[in-house]
Tab-separated table of C-alpha atoms in Angstrom:
chain	number	residue	atom	x	y	z
C	755	UNK	CA	7.662	6.673	31.764
C	756	UNK	CA	4.541	9.431	31.824
C	757	UNK	CA	2.533	10.142	29.007
C	758	UNK	CA	3.379	13.355	26.912
C	759	UNK	CA	0.604	14.258	26.547
C	760	UNK	CA	-1.730	13.653	30.437
C	761	UNK	CA	2.274	13.595	32.535
C	762	UNK	CA	0.445	10.466	34.173
C	763	UNK	CA	1.938	7.189	34.718
C	764	UNK	CA	1.969	5.447	31.575
C	765	UNK	CA	4.300	2.217	31.970
C	766	UNK	CA	2.054	-0.438	31.979
C	767	UNK	CA	0.092	1.593	28.307
C	768	UNK	CA	0.467	-1.664	25.834
C	769	UNK	CA	-0.940	0.602	23.510
C	770	UNK	CA	1.411	1.392	19.643
C	771	UNK	CA	1.332	5.009	19.320
C	772	UNK	CA	2.323	6.095	15.405
C	773	UNK	CA	3.755	9.242	15.038
C	774	UNK	CA	1.429	9.289	11.735
C	775	UNK	CA	-0.932	7.172	11.975
C	776	UNK	CA	-1.054	3.881	10.719
C	777	UNK	CA	-3.780	5.095	8.394
C	778	UNK	CA	-1.862	7.528	6.321
C	779	UNK	CA	0.349	5.100	5.451
C	780	UNK	CA	2.611	4.657	8.430
C	781	UNK	CA	4.015	1.704	9.767
C	782	UNK	CA	7.369	2.309	11.075
C	783	UNK	CA	7.265	5.203	12.447
C	784	UNK	CA	6.182	4.410	16.628
C	785	UNK	CA	7.323	6.297	19.563
C	786	UNK	CA	8.553	3.787	22.434
C	787	UNK	CA	6.125	1.531	24.631
C	788	UNK	CA	4.381	4.404	27.309
C	789	UNK	CA	5.615	7.455	25.177
C	790	UNK	CA	1.753	7.928	25.536
C	791	UNK	CA	-0.620	5.586	27.570
C	792	UNK	CA	-3.338	4.407	26.437
C	793	UNK	CA	-6.577	6.679	27.661
C	794	UNK	CA	-4.540	9.127	26.091
C	795	UNK	CA	-3.995	6.622	22.825
C	796	UNK	CA	-7.507	5.875	22.554
C	797	UNK	CA	-8.786	9.841	22.781
C	798	UNK	CA	-6.545	10.721	20.249
C	799	UNK	CA	-7.626	7.597	17.842
C	800	UNK	CA	-11.789	8.707	17.795
C	801	UNK	CA	-11.558	12.673	18.215
C	802	UNK	CA	-8.201	13.965	16.169
C	803	UNK	CA	-7.479	10.849	13.565
C	804	UNK	CA	-11.043	10.015	13.573
C	805	UNK	CA	-12.647	12.713	11.658
C	806	UNK	CA	-9.364	14.376	10.047
C	807	UNK	CA	-9.837	10.316	8.449
C	808	UNK	CA	-13.413	10.899	7.407
C	809	UNK	CA	-13.015	14.182	5.487
C	810	UNK	CA	-14.418	13.194	1.133
C	811	UNK	CA	-10.401	15.268	0.650
C	812	UNK	CA	-8.613	12.388	2.991
C	813	UNK	CA	-10.844	9.390	1.428
C	814	UNK	CA	-9.899	10.662	-1.509
C	815	UNK	CA	-5.955	10.718	-1.502
C	816	UNK	CA	-6.324	7.654	1.018
C	817	UNK	CA	-8.063	5.734	-2.534
C	818	UNK	CA	-5.017	7.178	-5.275
C	819	UNK	CA	-2.671	6.095	-3.199
C	820	UNK	CA	-3.878	2.954	-2.234
C	821	UNK	CA	-3.479	3.889	1.974
C	822	UNK	CA	-4.566	0.405	2.940
C	823	UNK	CA	-7.286	0.176	6.148
C	824	UNK	CA	-4.879	-0.855	8.956
C	825	UNK	CA	-6.431	-4.340	8.136
C	826	UNK	CA	-4.971	-3.924	4.742
C	827	UNK	CA	-7.883	-3.105	2.881
C	828	UNK	CA	-7.895	-0.179	0.079
C	829	UNK	CA	-10.090	2.053	0.469
C	830	UNK	CA	-13.108	2.759	-1.065
C	831	UNK	CA	-14.715	5.181	-3.531
C	832	UNK	CA	-18.267	6.915	-4.271
C	833	UNK	CA	-18.156	6.119	-7.855
C	834	UNK	CA	-21.771	7.066	-9.998
C	835	UNK	CA	-23.139	5.310	-13.157
C	836	UNK	CA	-25.282	8.025	-14.271
C	837	UNK	CA	-28.260	5.598	-15.723
C	838	UNK	CA	-31.526	5.414	-14.479
C	839	UNK	CA	-31.071	1.688	-13.247
C	840	UNK	CA	-27.124	2.354	-12.115
C	841	UNK	CA	-26.405	4.006	-8.681
C	842	UNK	CA	-23.820	5.037	-5.953
C	843	UNK	CA	-21.813	2.147	-5.889
C	844	UNK	CA	-17.650	2.318	-3.925
C	845	UNK	CA	-14.328	1.711	-6.349
C	846	UNK	CA	-12.096	0.374	-5.768
C	847	UNK	CA	-8.082	-0.046	-6.834
C	848	UNK	CA	-7.076	-3.661	-6.754
C	849	UNK	CA	-3.439	-4.781	-8.353
C	850	UNK	CA	-4.040	-1.152	-11.336
C	851	UNK	CA	-7.342	-1.970	-12.414
C	852	UNK	CA	-10.443	-0.188	-10.986
C	853	UNK	CA	-13.129	-2.863	-9.375
C	854	UNK	CA	-16.542	-1.998	-7.936
C	855	UNK	CA	-18.493	-3.245	-5.382
C	856	UNK	CA	-22.403	-3.635	-4.879
C	857	UNK	CA	-24.529	-4.949	-7.570
C	858	UNK	CA	-21.292	-5.726	-10.299
C	859	UNK	CA	-24.011	-7.634	-12.703
C	860	UNK	CA	-26.400	-5.390	-12.569
C	861	UNK	CA	-22.621	-2.863	-14.299
C	862	UNK	CA	-21.132	-5.325	-16.326
C	863	UNK	CA	-25.198	-5.642	-18.087
C	864	UNK	CA	-25.211	-1.901	-18.133
C	865	UNK	CA	-22.376	-1.599	-20.106
C	866	UNK	CA	-21.924	-4.195	-22.286
C	867	UNK	CA	-25.749	-3.354	-23.286
C	868	UNK	CA	-24.575	0.195	-23.579
C	869	UNK	CA	-26.451	1.199	-21.427
C	870	UNK	CA	-24.265	2.946	-19.711
C	871	UNK	CA	-20.090	4.209	-21.104
C	872	UNK	CA	-19.132	6.948	-18.479
C	873	UNK	CA	-18.622	6.597	-14.847
C	874	UNK	CA	-18.750	10.157	-12.513
C	875	UNK	CA	-16.929	10.146	-9.275
C	876	UNK	CA	-16.360	13.460	-7.171
C	877	UNK	CA	-13.043	15.749	-7.754
C	878	UNK	CA	-12.421	16.515	-4.022
C	879	UNK	CA	-10.745	20.122	-3.349
C	880	UNK	CA	-8.233	20.337	-0.433
C	881	UNK	CA	-9.757	21.898	2.345
C	882	UNK	CA	-10.132	24.864	3.223
C	883	UNK	CA	-8.365	27.030	5.792
C	884	UNK	CA	-7.750	26.745	8.241
C	885	UNK	CA	-9.711	23.409	9.018
C	886	UNK	CA	-10.150	23.072	12.522
C	887	UNK	CA	-9.405	18.505	11.781
C	888	UNK	CA	-5.819	19.944	10.387
C	889	UNK	CA	-5.516	22.265	12.733
C	890	UNK	CA	-5.247	19.749	15.475
C	891	UNK	CA	-3.713	16.529	14.022
C	892	UNK	CA	-0.747	17.808	13.123
C	893	UNK	CA	-0.681	19.545	16.804
C	894	UNK	CA	-0.865	16.552	17.913
C	895	UNK	CA	1.500	14.876	15.059
C	896	UNK	CA	4.037	17.671	16.131
C	897	UNK	CA	3.837	16.853	19.761
C	898	UNK	CA	4.789	13.520	19.433
C	899	UNK	CA	7.927	14.617	16.721
C	900	UNK	CA	9.883	17.417	18.495
C	901	UNK	CA	8.896	14.977	22.183
C	902	UNK	CA	12.683	13.292	22.405
C	903	UNK	CA	13.504	17.186	22.149
C	904	UNK	CA	11.729	18.161	24.739
């Protein structure tokens, strides 16, 4: 078998190639072993998938839709408690509730003492078009989807 990208022999490849990244919630759509060599799979994970997933828009989408990381963790989202003793905290959706990571006792005390009665988090617009990271990701995904037809 040859890699669909570099055309090198890829029979001994060990990596699992998800057509849509696992980090976007895909657990099932994978290519047969050896379709993509380990080297190309690593390149695409680091150079194509990672920059896209680091975009604020995709962090927000993953948070809102509760798409867990590959390790099964909830995606954090930065939240601001506007108070001189407040600050930025990671917010998670957990069991249909909001959870915070950081010095939770500090925030709980501010809320109990009615010094803080709101929280703020960034609303993220869709990425500006054209976006090189999304374009590269889509081109890569299309090649994988069309592979059986080529």
